[in-house]
């Protein structure tokens, strides 16, 4: 962690033909540079290495198919400890051929397997159909055999003379259609048969006990065997069309029982043979996938790296005359030596006769912001960057946030017991972080907690500290050092008698009586306050004043940090025209309020506490110039307050007009080219209070431009109105913000009070019920009571209250602290790093 972003430079890379692939590969492994697009006007489909990228996408498609097949068979894809390097271009075709051969083999085996499964399903369905329709034919009564039917055939009346039915006289033949249909379609199927065939059919059906799998959808569903009896070929054609419409699986119906038995025996033999063949096919497929899974992870990484390399090469421009690729990169100045080493290594691997080299070039563009972090500081840096990425070389709030953020959280969350539970949870995540990273959980909530494990650990540790200060542990106080208050002294000095105890429900300990109060508690708040009726009033006063003191110190620290930006960017005029007026305005008003709080704590003791004046009234009278009738807090108070008010009021016009007038004077008064150039640099800095371009230019470059006035354009026309408007907004925001931000820190008091009261309510309404039972049953009853108390403590006080305190601490840093010196309008440095590239297979859950 550094206090400001790394110094960056713009460099040109000259990559010789034949070694450009290896050079980019080395840079991707190291993650040193961010590439710029030198072909912004060229579409993605017209760039030089489009065919190579398409080849990589084809390999990604094959790998996706391979990983899906591996996932279906529940085979784990082993990950290599070390990430494989990007393969050289001559090996790309070999990998492509391996994947294509593997795809063809898998496709053929998968097709054969699917064909076998379909045949097996058909034979299984045919077997069920034969078994179930046999019960329809051999039933004793026609009604029982046919089950649900529409009506008897209307033309089946027997002629009394010839003994033949009407249908027989017409030459009609009885026919059967049998098969299977899905259970959900039976009712519609039955209704359609009735409407179309007008009752000239008899439908019998029964549900299959075994669940059958639909190979097209992969769903397991219930099927129904049906048998349709009909007269006439026309009715048969209609029945056939209806069955096709409902996607019924039709099978031939045997003429007699002997044929049915022969077909069943044949089906049993064929099913057994198919099961054996299918088992051997699945074993072979599993062996192929098992062997492929050993190389799948390496192939995925290699293809991802190849595609990224060719994408970067498309950003470069091709110099035909020099036979090399030219790339522009942002690189940290401290990594230039490593960059040259990577290019040398790439040229060696590519067997290039001419080495690739780096040329540092000047630029007026704003460099990206790079702040190096580790696993401990990355969480705090994420908190800062959620507000905005810092400007180039701007002071970073992250190093101070490591301390101030968990401290402000702990002020609102201060409880020894809750802090210990939070710390233990975070410590468990820290100690098992290697195992947790290997699991790669897809739960976003868990990932959020795990990525912030060090933040939670620091918040827990600081909560333990503030819990000891508040002397609060699950709403109970700890008597570690013994109370400094003594009840015995009240009786010894005859302040209290037995009659006093009998006639008064509440008694007051008088610290003015000798021996009642022997001195302050060694660490934190005296535990006797946990028994006092006026405990809440005492803690309210204490925490409210503490919140104001902490808030003013925190905001003042933010204003002080702005001076480092002014000094670094060589804007000394901002020190006198912005920094000093802001600091004087803040300290003369609210710094004085802190002084009065501390002075009152020190100047007034127990004996004269009744004569102590109200700080709030004195602070209000300070603005309205009244209060002469009130007793002063200290001698000379009125004169000092008038002086501070005058200083604060004079700071406002300096903030409002100082910078615009200075810039106007600089523009109108500078006659020489150097003076004009000095104004131009200040103007560029002052347009949005950023100075990346100004600080990025070297003094040598400026001197060179001064010697060549033909290259220097005249400065832009100065717009005093725009500068004054911007400065007016800043002044109003700062002055009003000092008031609202100071009041905003009172949330420290409010949330601390709310957390303590919730903890006390939870103890009194849950845990105390179990502790009050003194019988043996009470021991058994205490177990579920403690379980309920633990669940409510974790869910309400740790999770909900912890999240509330976290959000409020976040707001105090973003709004009250960071806006005093941090702009957060920069662009983050995004290096070309293979380890940071997302994988489409990981996003789809295939890896």
PDB file of N, CA and C in Angstrom, residues 221 279 333 428 441 455 681 799:
ATOM      1  N   UNK A 221     -41.262 -38.715 -16.975  1.00  0.00           N
ATOM      2  CA  UNK A 221     -42.694 -38.475 -16.909  1.00  0.00           C
ATOM      3  C   UNK A 221     -43.433 -39.804 -16.884  1.00  0.00           C
ATOM      4  N   UNK A 279     -24.070 -50.567 -21.876  1.00  0.00           N
ATOM      5  CA  UNK A 279     -23.140 -50.476 -20.746  1.00  0.00           C
ATOM      6  C   UNK A 279     -21.701 -50.358 -21.243  1.00  0.00           C
ATOM      7  N   UNK A 333       6.668   3.357 -13.919  1.00  0.00           N
ATOM      8  CA  UNK A 333       8.083   3.657 -14.136  1.00  0.00           C
ATOM      9  C   UNK A 333       8.963   2.630 -13.425  1.00  0.00           C
ATOM     10  N   UNK A 428     -11.490 -17.263  11.448  1.00  0.00           N
ATOM     11  CA  UNK A 428     -11.683 -18.569  10.810  1.00  0.00           C
ATOM     12  C   UNK A 428     -11.576 -18.448   9.288  1.00  0.00           C
ATOM     13  N   UNK A 441     -16.865 -21.004  -4.320  1.00  0.00           N
ATOM     14  CA  UNK A 441     -18.310 -21.003  -4.095  1.00  0.00           C
ATOM     15  C   UNK A 441     -18.986 -20.012  -5.042  1.00  0.00           C
ATOM     16  N   UNK A 455     -11.345  -6.932   6.586  1.00  0.00           N
ATOM     17  CA  UNK A 455     -12.110  -5.789   7.087  1.00  0.00           C
ATOM     18  C   UNK A 455     -12.931  -6.218   8.303  1.00  0.00           C
ATOM     19  N   UNK A 681      -0.595  26.056 -17.558  1.00  0.00           N
ATOM     20  CA  UNK A 681      -0.500  24.882 -16.692  1.00  0.00           C
ATOM     21  C   UNK A 681      -1.435  25.025 -15.504  1.00  0.00           C
ATOM     22  N   UNK A 799     -25.538  -9.296  12.302  1.00  0.00           N
ATOM     23  CA  UNK A 799     -25.718  -9.135  10.858  1.00  0.00           C
ATOM     24  C   UNK A 799     -26.414  -7.811  10.538  1.00  0.00           C
TER      25      UNK A 799
END
